[in-house]
Amino acid sequence: MLNFKLKNNWWKILTVLLLIYTVIAGFLFKVPELPILHETIRNLYFHVTMWFGMMIILFVSLIYSIKYLAGFNQKYDVIASEAANVGIYMGLLGIATGMVWAKFTWGAWWVNDAKLNGAAITLLAYFAYLILRNSMDEEQKRARISAVYNIFSYVMLIVFLMILPRMTDSLHPGNGGNPGFGGYDLDSSMRMVFYPAVIGWTLLGVWIMTIKIRMKVLAEKLYFNE
Amino acid sequence: MLLTEIKELLKKEILLEWRQKFAINGIFLYVISTVFVCYLSFRIIDHPATWNALFWIIILFASTNAVSKSFIQESTGKLLYLYTLASPQAIILSKIIYNMLLVMVLSMITYVFYSLFIGNLVQNQLLFVSSILLGSIGFSTVLTMVSAIASKTNNNVTLMAVLSFPVLMPLIITLLKVSKNAVDGIDPSISYKYLAVLLFINIIVSTLSYLLFPYLWRD
């Protein structure tokens, strides 16, 4: 609390408030009563929001990879890689929450579905990105090559996640003719929790990201001073 | 200017391949041996989905092997010499065009031998062959670019597979759908949208390679 400046840190307080609201409202507020889904519809606030957060943070990673290639500023590479790291965490949590939901509604932990496979392959691509980073020692070269792969794979996976699931049959809500939550949420009560939840989880991801970036920058400073 | 550079580089690639035939013959033998191994293990496949999946798995691994040599197996000195002579865009485009031709020939040969040994269940030949050709273009473009990325790292053979397979997935899934429709002889009008997606992916990948390769080669 020594140097706490409200001007720079208001969004952290907002994150905490939004997440407290998400958890309380997410578990206690009224939701539409539906067969099969029952109370699992509340997973919307925790599962879907993870993917929204992941897409936003991976997009940040993409932007910083492009910025790196435009100016070769080493700091942009740190941001791009840490954003990818946080995106992977959120993706893993998204898969975990989705699997629990699938077990209770579809009856299986995993089904062969365009949307699910797309999610798994996105994670594979970003694991490949991390392995690619670790396989090069020289920093500038690592930054440049991994920025190229980041841009390349992001565009290919967007094709996968955005276009292909819409062209095929899918069990997943919101695809292949299935209604998304908008179809059930007639009085917009779920939107009142969903949108704050998206913002809250995304901000939490950004918060983790900024801490990781600061740690990385400090570690590099120490390394270069020695 | 770019076109003449590409033409000369392409001529160089083909001439080089023609003079040291061991590389290209090795790839063809690889495909034929793989098909034969599949023949020995499966005998005859009469299940269309399995037939189709096995065919694309063979193509995937064969083309990964064939294209990986385009940057990985070039010596650093030779690449450096190339970069002083031509623009990076000309280099990547000529490599892509050359690999395109290579993978097309390779997959057509695979198709012939696969039909010969394991049987041919395809009911709409035209659609199947066009999916092979569009798929070859996509495979070669993605793999050329990934081979350029992997050649910069320390363990490039493993990375070639690890980096390219996730990126190839949209292509493979679409290809499996089109070719399955061709095998089953479903009315081609249903498959046109998938052919359009394939074309779209190919255009995107080529544009990305053209834009990003200049950042890769300078060390």
Short mmCIF file of C-alpha atoms in Angstrom, two decimals:
data_model
loop_
_atom_site.label_atom_id
_atom_site.label_comp_id
_atom_site.label_asym_id
_atom_site.label_seq_id
_atom_site.Cartn_x
_atom_site.Cartn_y
_atom_site.Cartn_z
CA MET A 1 0.00 0.00 0.00
CA LEU A 2 3.06 2.22 0.01
CA ASN A 3 2.87 3.57 -3.50
CA PHE A 4 -0.70 2.72 -4.29
CA LYS A 5 -1.98 5.22 -6.82
CA LEU A 6 -5.68 5.10 -7.52
CA LYS A 7 -5.16 6.68 -10.92
CA ASN A 8 -3.15 3.73 -12.20
CA ASN A 9 -4.73 0.92 -10.24
CA TRP A 10 -8.47 1.61 -10.32
CA TRP A 11 -8.96 -1.25 -12.76
CA LYS A 12 -7.58 -3.75 -10.27
CA ILE A 13 -10.24 -2.75 -7.77
CA LEU A 14 -12.79 -3.01 -10.59
CA THR A 15 -11.53 -6.54 -11.37
CA VAL A 16 -12.00 -7.68 -7.79
CA LEU A 17 -15.48 -6.13 -7.56
CA LEU A 18 -16.56 -7.60 -10.90
CA LEU A 19 -15.34 -11.07 -9.94
CA ILE A 20 -17.03 -10.97 -6.54
CA TYR A 21 -20.23 -9.95 -8.36
CA THR A 22 -19.72 -12.74 -10.92
CA VAL A 23 -19.32 -15.44 -8.29
CA ILE A 24 -22.19 -14.29 -6.10
CA ALA A 25 -24.62 -13.43 -8.90
CA GLY A 26 -23.46 -16.37 -10.99
CA PHE A 27 -24.36 -18.89 -8.30
CA LEU A 28 -27.39 -17.20 -6.73
CA PHE A 29 -29.29 -15.17 -9.35
CA LYS A 30 -32.31 -16.59 -11.14
CA VAL A 31 -31.61 -18.51 -14.35
CA PRO A 32 -34.11 -19.91 -16.90
CA GLU A 33 -35.40 -23.33 -15.84
CA LEU A 34 -34.70 -25.73 -18.70
CA PRO A 35 -34.72 -29.51 -19.13
CA ILE A 36 -31.30 -31.25 -19.33
CA LEU A 37 -29.43 -28.00 -18.67
CA HIS A 38 -30.95 -27.25 -15.25
CA GLU A 39 -28.44 -25.39 -13.09
CA THR A 40 -25.50 -26.18 -15.40
CA ILE A 41 -26.51 -23.15 -17.43
CA ARG A 42 -24.55 -21.16 -14.81
CA ASN A 43 -21.41 -22.51 -16.44
CA LEU A 44 -21.95 -19.73 -18.98
CA TYR A 45 -20.39 -17.28 -16.49
CA PHE A 46 -17.27 -19.39 -15.99
CA HIS A 47 -16.72 -21.44 -19.16
CA VAL A 48 -17.74 -19.12 -21.99
CA THR A 49 -16.09 -16.16 -20.29
CA MET A 50 -12.77 -18.05 -20.18
CA TRP A 51 -12.81 -18.40 -23.98
CA PHE A 52 -13.76 -14.75 -24.43
CA GLY A 53 -10.85 -13.80 -22.19
CA MET A 54 -8.52 -16.19 -24.00
CA MET A 55 -9.42 -14.81 -27.42
CA ILE A 56 -8.92 -11.23 -26.24
CA ILE A 57 -5.57 -11.96 -24.58
CA LEU A 58 -4.29 -14.01 -27.51
CA PHE A 59 -5.30 -11.11 -29.73
CA VAL A 60 -3.15 -8.85 -27.54
CA SER A 61 -0.32 -11.33 -28.08
CA LEU A 62 -0.85 -11.12 -31.85
CA ILE A 63 -0.85 -7.30 -31.80
CA TYR A 64 2.43 -7.22 -29.87
CA SER A 65 4.00 -9.75 -32.22
CA ILE A 66 3.11 -7.47 -35.13
CA LYS A 67 4.42 -4.45 -33.22
CA TYR A 68 7.65 -6.35 -32.53
CA LEU A 69 8.19 -7.02 -36.22
CA ALA A 70 7.48 -3.35 -36.97
CA GLY A 71 10.06 -1.95 -34.58
CA PHE A 72 12.14 -4.77 -33.03
CA ASN A 73 11.56 -3.49 -29.50
CA GLN A 74 12.48 -6.33 -27.14
CA LYS A 75 9.78 -5.34 -24.64
CA TYR A 76 7.03 -6.11 -27.14
CA ASP A 77 8.35 -9.65 -27.40
CA VAL A 78 8.10 -10.08 -23.62
CA ILE A 79 4.50 -8.84 -23.73
CA ALA A 80 3.59 -11.12 -26.65
CA SER A 81 5.03 -14.21 -24.98
CA GLU A 82 3.49 -13.55 -21.56
CA ALA A 83 0.12 -12.81 -23.15
CA ALA A 84 0.35 -16.18 -24.92
CA ASN A 85 1.16 -17.82 -21.57
CA VAL A 86 -1.87 -16.32 -19.84
CA GLY A 87 -4.01 -17.18 -22.89
CA ILE A 88 -2.95 -20.81 -22.54
CA TYR A 89 -3.89 -20.86 -18.83
CA MET A 90 -7.33 -19.47 -19.66
CA GLY A 91 -7.71 -21.97 -22.49
CA LEU A 92 -6.88 -24.87 -20.14
CA LEU A 93 -9.44 -23.59 -17.63
CA GLY A 94 -11.95 -23.20 -20.46
CA ILE A 95 -11.43 -26.81 -21.49
CA ALA A 96 -11.67 -28.02 -17.88
CA THR A 97 -14.93 -26.16 -17.18
CA GLY A 98 -16.29 -27.25 -20.55
CA MET A 99 -15.49 -30.91 -19.85
CA VAL A 100 -17.32 -30.85 -16.52
CA TRP A 101 -20.32 -29.26 -18.23
CA ALA A 102 -20.23 -31.77 -21.08
CA LYS A 103 -20.19 -34.68 -18.61
CA PHE A 104 -23.43 -33.47 -17.02
CA THR A 105 -25.30 -32.46 -20.17
CA TRP A 106 -23.97 -34.63 -23.01
CA GLY A 107 -22.91 -37.53 -20.79
CA ALA A 108 -19.28 -37.65 -21.87
CA TRP A 109 -16.12 -35.74 -20.94
CA TRP A 110 -15.18 -35.25 -24.57
CA VAL A 111 -17.08 -35.64 -27.83
CA ASN A 112 -15.82 -35.49 -31.39
CA ASP A 113 -17.07 -32.05 -32.29
CA ALA A 114 -15.72 -29.29 -34.52
CA LYS A 115 -15.76 -26.71 -31.75
CA LEU A 116 -14.05 -28.92 -29.15
CA ASN A 117 -11.40 -30.11 -31.55
CA GLY A 118 -10.75 -26.54 -32.60
CA ALA A 119 -10.17 -25.58 -28.98
CA ALA A 120 -7.78 -28.49 -28.44
CA ILE A 121 -5.81 -27.67 -31.56
CA THR A 122 -5.55 -24.00 -30.59
CA LEU A 123 -3.87 -25.09 -27.37
CA LEU A 124 -1.57 -27.45 -29.30
CA ALA A 125 -0.50 -24.56 -31.54
CA TYR A 126 0.29 -22.35 -28.57
CA PHE A 127 2.22 -25.14 -26.84
CA ALA A 128 4.18 -25.43 -30.09
CA TYR A 129 4.79 -21.67 -29.88
CA LEU A 130 6.28 -22.11 -26.38
CA ILE A 131 8.46 -25.01 -27.53
CA LEU A 132 9.62 -22.94 -30.50
CA ARG A 133 10.60 -20.14 -28.13
CA ASN A 134 12.56 -22.49 -25.89
CA SER A 135 14.47 -24.00 -28.78
CA MET A 136 16.34 -20.78 -29.56
CA ASP A 137 18.96 -19.19 -27.30
CA GLU A 138 19.67 -15.90 -28.98
CA GLU A 139 17.06 -13.39 -27.78
CA GLN A 140 16.54 -11.26 -30.88
CA LYS A 141 16.33 -14.25 -33.13
CA ARG A 142 13.90 -15.95 -30.76
CA ALA A 143 11.72 -12.87 -30.65
CA ARG A 144 11.65 -12.50 -34.43
CA ILE A 145 11.03 -16.14 -35.35
CA SER A 146 8.38 -16.70 -32.68
CA ALA A 147 6.59 -13.49 -33.68
CA VAL A 148 6.35 -14.82 -37.22
CA TYR A 149 4.96 -18.15 -36.01
CA ASN A 150 2.53 -16.40 -33.66
CA ILE A 151 1.01 -14.35 -36.49
CA PHE A 152 0.96 -17.32 -38.85
CA SER A 153 -0.73 -19.71 -36.43
CA TYR A 154 -3.20 -17.14 -35.07
CA VAL A 155 -4.60 -16.45 -38.52
CA MET A 156 -4.86 -20.16 -39.36
CA LEU A 157 -6.59 -20.96 -36.08
CA ILE A 158 -9.04 -18.10 -36.41
CA VAL A 159 -10.09 -19.79 -39.64
CA PHE A 160 -10.55 -22.96 -37.63
CA LEU A 161 -12.45 -21.50 -34.71
CA MET A 162 -14.55 -18.94 -36.53
CA ILE A 163 -15.44 -20.47 -39.89
CA LEU A 164 -15.30 -24.27 -39.75
CA PRO A 165 -17.59 -24.93 -36.73
CA ARG A 166 -20.27 -22.82 -38.39
CA MET A 167 -20.19 -24.98 -41.51
CA THR A 168 -20.73 -28.33 -39.82
CA ASP A 169 -23.10 -29.98 -37.42
CA SER A 170 -22.13 -29.36 -33.86
CA LEU A 171 -23.45 -30.28 -30.45
CA HIS A 172 -22.05 -27.11 -28.97
CA PRO A 173 -24.50 -24.31 -28.13
CA GLY A 174 -24.36 -21.46 -30.61
CA ASN A 175 -23.20 -23.69 -33.49
CA GLY A 176 -24.74 -25.93 -36.12
CA GLY A 177 -28.27 -24.62 -35.56
CA ASN A 178 -28.16 -24.91 -31.75
CA PRO A 179 -29.22 -21.75 -29.97
CA GLY A 180 -26.64 -19.93 -27.86
CA PHE A 181 -27.64 -18.59 -24.48
CA GLY A 182 -29.36 -15.64 -26.17
CA GLY A 183 -32.10 -18.06 -27.24
CA TYR A 184 -32.99 -18.92 -23.65
CA ASP A 185 -32.26 -15.64 -21.96
CA LEU A 186 -35.61 -14.03 -22.69
CA ASP A 187 -35.57 -11.33 -20.02
CA SER A 188 -31.84 -10.55 -20.43
CA SER A 189 -31.16 -11.44 -16.78
CA MET A 190 -28.23 -13.64 -17.76
CA ARG A 191 -26.66 -10.85 -19.81
CA MET A 192 -26.54 -8.77 -16.61
CA VAL A 193 -24.06 -11.28 -15.20
CA PHE A 194 -22.41 -12.52 -18.39
CA TYR A 195 -20.95 -9.25 -19.70
CA PRO A 196 -19.52 -8.12 -16.33
CA ALA A 197 -18.07 -11.64 -15.98
CA VAL A 198 -16.33 -11.40 -19.36
CA ILE A 199 -14.80 -8.06 -18.41
CA GLY A 200 -13.84 -9.31 -14.93
CA TRP A 201 -12.08 -12.48 -16.08
CA THR A 202 -10.33 -10.68 -18.93
CA LEU A 203 -9.08 -7.98 -16.56
CA LEU A 204 -7.84 -10.69 -14.19
CA GLY A 205 -5.91 -12.18 -17.11
CA VAL A 206 -4.44 -8.77 -17.93
CA TRP A 207 -3.49 -8.30 -14.27
CA ILE A 208 -1.65 -11.64 -14.15
CA MET A 209 -0.02 -10.71 -17.45
CA THR A 210 1.28 -7.36 -16.21
CA ILE A 211 2.80 -9.02 -13.13
CA LYS A 212 4.49 -11.67 -15.26
CA ILE A 213 5.81 -9.03 -17.66
CA ARG A 214 7.25 -6.98 -14.79
CA MET A 215 8.94 -10.07 -13.36
CA LYS A 216 10.44 -10.95 -16.74
CA VAL A 217 11.69 -7.39 -17.35
CA LEU A 218 13.25 -7.24 -13.87
CA ALA A 219 14.90 -10.62 -14.36
CA GLU A 220 16.38 -9.46 -17.64
CA LYS A 221 17.64 -6.24 -16.02
CA LEU A 222 19.38 -8.26 -13.31
CA TYR A 223 20.85 -10.54 -15.92
CA PHE A 224 22.28 -7.67 -17.95
CA ASN A 225 23.69 -5.81 -14.92
CA GLU A 226 25.73 -8.76 -13.74
CA MET B 1 11.66 -8.14 -61.81
CA LEU B 2 10.10 -10.40 -59.18
CA LEU B 3 8.74 -12.67 -61.88
CA THR B 4 12.10 -13.13 -63.61
CA GLU B 5 13.74 -13.82 -60.25
CA ILE B 6 11.10 -16.42 -59.43
CA LYS B 7 11.53 -18.01 -62.87
CA GLU B 8 15.30 -18.27 -62.50
CA LEU B 9 15.10 -19.61 -58.94
CA LEU B 10 12.48 -22.15 -59.97
CA LYS B 11 14.70 -23.27 -62.86
CA LYS B 12 17.56 -23.64 -60.39
CA GLU B 13 15.47 -25.75 -58.01
CA ILE B 14 14.26 -28.09 -60.74
CA LEU B 15 17.72 -28.39 -62.31
CA LEU B 16 19.27 -29.14 -58.93
CA GLU B 17 16.66 -31.77 -58.18
CA TRP B 18 17.16 -33.32 -61.61
CA ARG B 19 20.92 -33.54 -61.17
CA GLN B 20 20.83 -35.16 -57.74
CA LYS B 21 17.98 -37.55 -58.23
CA PHE B 22 18.52 -39.38 -54.95
CA ALA B 23 16.42 -36.88 -52.98
CA ILE B 24 13.33 -37.00 -55.16
CA ASN B 25 13.62 -40.75 -55.74
CA GLY B 26 13.93 -41.18 -51.99
CA ILE B 27 10.64 -39.36 -51.44
CA PHE B 28 8.84 -41.41 -54.08
CA LEU B 29 10.20 -44.63 -52.61
CA TYR B 30 9.10 -43.44 -49.16
CA VAL B 31 5.53 -43.05 -50.39
CA ILE B 32 5.46 -46.38 -52.19
CA SER B 33 6.93 -48.21 -49.18
CA THR B 34 4.39 -46.57 -46.88
CA VAL B 35 1.51 -47.60 -49.12
CA PHE B 36 2.91 -51.12 -49.23
CA VAL B 37 3.23 -51.27 -45.44
CA CYS B 38 -0.40 -50.14 -45.20
CA TYR B 39 -1.34 -52.80 -47.73
CA LEU B 40 0.41 -55.49 -45.69
CA SER B 41 -1.25 -54.37 -42.47
CA PHE B 42 -4.76 -53.62 -43.79
CA ARG B 43 -4.99 -55.84 -46.93
CA ILE B 44 -8.15 -54.37 -48.36
CA ILE B 45 -10.14 -51.53 -46.84
CA ASP B 46 -13.82 -51.49 -47.72
CA HIS B 47 -14.86 -48.91 -45.13
CA PRO B 48 -14.93 -45.52 -46.94
CA ALA B 49 -14.11 -43.34 -43.93
CA THR B 50 -11.07 -45.45 -42.98
CA TRP B 51 -9.90 -45.59 -46.60
CA ASN B 52 -10.12 -41.81 -46.85
CA ALA B 53 -8.43 -41.13 -43.49
CA LEU B 54 -5.52 -43.47 -44.19
CA PHE B 55 -4.95 -41.85 -47.58
CA TRP B 56 -4.67 -38.35 -46.08
CA ILE B 57 -2.43 -39.53 -43.25
CA ILE B 58 -0.01 -40.97 -45.82
CA ILE B 59 -0.12 -37.71 -47.81
CA LEU B 60 0.41 -35.64 -44.65
CA PHE B 61 3.53 -37.50 -43.56
CA ALA B 62 4.94 -37.85 -47.07
CA SER B 63 4.57 -34.16 -47.84
CA THR B 64 6.00 -33.14 -44.45
CA ASN B 65 9.04 -35.25 -45.29
CA ALA B 66 9.29 -33.95 -48.84
CA VAL B 67 8.95 -30.27 -48.05
CA SER B 68 11.05 -30.21 -44.86
CA LYS B 69 14.23 -30.41 -46.90
CA SER B 70 13.51 -27.11 -48.69
CA PHE B 71 15.10 -24.99 -45.97
CA ILE B 72 16.35 -27.44 -43.36
CA GLN B 73 18.67 -29.34 -45.62
CA GLU B 74 20.16 -26.30 -47.35
CA SER B 75 23.58 -25.31 -46.05
CA THR B 76 23.86 -21.89 -44.42
CA GLY B 77 26.46 -20.77 -46.93
CA LYS B 78 24.26 -21.58 -49.88
CA LEU B 79 21.29 -19.76 -48.36
CA LEU B 80 23.45 -16.72 -47.65
CA TYR B 81 24.62 -16.71 -51.26
CA LEU B 82 21.00 -16.93 -52.43
CA TYR B 83 19.98 -13.99 -50.26
CA THR B 84 22.63 -11.76 -51.79
CA LEU B 85 21.30 -12.57 -55.25
CA ALA B 86 17.51 -12.46 -54.92
CA SER B 87 14.80 -10.74 -52.90
CA PRO B 88 13.29 -12.76 -50.02
CA GLN B 89 9.86 -12.62 -51.65
CA ALA B 90 11.25 -14.25 -54.80
CA ILE B 91 12.92 -16.95 -52.71
CA ILE B 92 9.83 -17.93 -50.72
CA LEU B 93 7.53 -17.79 -53.76
CA SER B 94 9.87 -19.90 -55.87
CA LYS B 95 10.22 -22.44 -53.04
CA ILE B 96 6.44 -22.54 -52.61
CA ILE B 97 5.83 -23.04 -56.33
CA TYR B 98 8.48 -25.74 -56.53
CA ASN B 99 7.10 -27.57 -53.47
CA MET B 100 3.62 -27.24 -54.89
CA LEU B 101 4.66 -29.09 -58.02
CA LEU B 102 6.53 -31.66 -55.93
CA VAL B 103 3.65 -32.37 -53.55
CA MET B 104 1.14 -32.51 -56.42
CA VAL B 105 3.19 -35.12 -58.25
CA LEU B 106 3.84 -36.93 -54.99
CA SER B 107 0.18 -37.11 -54.00
CA MET B 108 -0.91 -38.20 -57.47
CA ILE B 109 1.65 -41.02 -57.35
CA THR B 110 0.40 -41.93 -53.87
CA TYR B 111 -3.17 -41.95 -55.20
CA VAL B 112 -2.25 -44.30 -58.05
CA PHE B 113 -0.36 -46.77 -55.84
CA TYR B 114 -2.92 -46.54 -53.06
CA SER B 115 -5.72 -47.37 -55.52
CA LEU B 116 -3.63 -50.17 -56.98
CA PHE B 117 -2.84 -51.93 -53.70
CA ILE B 118 -5.59 -51.01 -51.27
CA GLY B 119 -8.42 -50.41 -53.73
CA ASN B 120 -10.24 -47.36 -54.99
CA LEU B 121 -13.58 -46.54 -53.40
CA VAL B 122 -13.95 -43.08 -54.95
CA GLN B 123 -17.23 -42.48 -56.76
CA ASN B 124 -16.60 -38.93 -57.92
CA GLN B 125 -13.08 -38.96 -59.35
CA LEU B 126 -13.08 -35.34 -60.51
CA LEU B 127 -13.97 -33.97 -57.07
CA PHE B 128 -11.46 -36.26 -55.36
CA VAL B 129 -8.61 -35.27 -57.66
CA SER B 130 -9.43 -31.58 -57.32
CA SER B 131 -9.38 -31.95 -53.53
CA ILE B 132 -5.97 -33.64 -53.83
CA LEU B 133 -4.66 -30.78 -55.97
CA LEU B 134 -6.04 -28.02 -53.72
CA GLY B 135 -4.79 -29.92 -50.69
CA SER B 136 -1.31 -30.24 -52.19
CA ILE B 137 -1.18 -26.49 -52.73
CA GLY B 138 -2.19 -25.86 -49.12
CA PHE B 139 0.17 -28.47 -47.65
CA SER B 140 3.14 -27.20 -49.62
CA THR B 141 2.54 -23.54 -48.76
CA VAL B 142 2.13 -24.13 -45.04
CA LEU B 143 4.98 -26.62 -44.85
CA THR B 144 7.39 -24.41 -46.81
CA MET B 145 6.78 -21.56 -44.39
CA VAL B 146 7.06 -23.82 -41.32
CA SER B 147 10.22 -25.39 -42.71
CA ALA B 148 11.69 -21.87 -42.98
CA ILE B 149 10.75 -21.26 -39.32
CA ALA B 150 12.02 -24.64 -38.11
CA SER B 151 15.33 -24.28 -39.97
CA LYS B 152 16.23 -21.41 -37.62
CA THR B 153 16.03 -23.57 -34.49
CA ASN B 154 18.27 -26.13 -32.86
CA ASN B 155 16.18 -29.28 -33.20
CA ASN B 156 14.44 -28.63 -36.45
CA VAL B 157 13.22 -32.12 -37.38
CA THR B 158 10.94 -32.51 -34.35
CA LEU B 159 9.81 -28.90 -34.53
CA MET B 160 8.85 -29.28 -38.17
CA ALA B 161 6.10 -31.74 -37.16
CA VAL B 162 5.14 -29.99 -33.92
CA LEU B 163 4.79 -26.58 -35.55
CA SER B 164 3.10 -27.64 -38.76
CA PHE B 165 0.44 -30.09 -37.57
CA PRO B 166 -1.73 -27.64 -35.58
CA VAL B 167 -1.51 -25.09 -38.39
CA LEU B 168 -2.39 -27.76 -40.98
CA MET B 169 -5.48 -28.94 -39.08
CA PRO B 170 -8.04 -26.54 -40.65
CA LEU B 171 -6.81 -27.69 -44.04
CA ILE B 172 -6.89 -31.41 -43.16
CA ILE B 173 -10.38 -31.28 -41.65
CA THR B 174 -11.76 -29.50 -44.71
CA LEU B 175 -9.95 -31.91 -47.04
CA LEU B 176 -11.33 -34.92 -45.17
CA LYS B 177 -14.85 -33.55 -45.60
CA VAL B 178 -14.54 -32.87 -49.34
CA SER B 179 -12.82 -36.13 -50.12
CA LYS B 180 -15.28 -38.11 -48.01
CA ASN B 181 -18.09 -36.56 -50.05
CA ALA B 182 -16.21 -37.53 -53.23
CA VAL B 183 -15.72 -41.10 -51.98
CA ASP B 184 -19.41 -41.43 -51.13
CA GLY B 185 -20.46 -39.86 -54.42
CA ILE B 186 -22.59 -37.22 -52.72
CA ASP B 187 -23.90 -34.50 -55.03
CA PRO B 188 -20.92 -32.17 -55.66
CA SER B 189 -22.96 -29.01 -55.10
CA ILE B 190 -22.73 -29.74 -51.34
CA SER B 191 -18.93 -29.79 -51.53
CA TYR B 192 -18.42 -26.48 -53.35
CA LYS B 193 -18.40 -24.48 -50.13
CA TYR B 194 -15.59 -26.67 -48.79
CA LEU B 195 -13.60 -26.19 -52.02
CA ALA B 196 -14.13 -22.45 -51.54
CA VAL B 197 -12.78 -22.72 -47.97
CA LEU B 198 -9.73 -24.62 -49.26
CA LEU B 199 -9.07 -21.92 -51.86
CA PHE B 200 -9.54 -19.25 -49.20
CA ILE B 201 -7.06 -20.96 -46.84
CA ASN B 202 -4.53 -21.28 -49.67
CA ILE B 203 -4.79 -17.59 -50.53
CA ILE B 204 -4.41 -16.57 -46.86
CA VAL B 205 -1.38 -18.78 -46.29
CA SER B 206 0.36 -17.59 -49.46
CA THR B 207 -0.22 -13.95 -48.55
CA LEU B 208 1.05 -14.50 -45.01
CA SER B 209 4.16 -16.29 -46.25
CA TYR B 210 4.85 -13.49 -48.72
CA LEU B 211 4.50 -10.86 -45.98
CA LEU B 212 6.28 -12.67 -43.14
CA PHE B 213 9.19 -14.43 -44.83
CA PRO B 214 11.35 -11.27 -45.16
CA TYR B 215 11.48 -11.19 -41.33
CA LEU B 216 12.64 -14.78 -41.14
CA TRP B 217 15.69 -14.99 -43.31
CA ARG B 218 17.96 -12.17 -42.12
CA ASP B 219 20.24 -13.22 -39.27
#
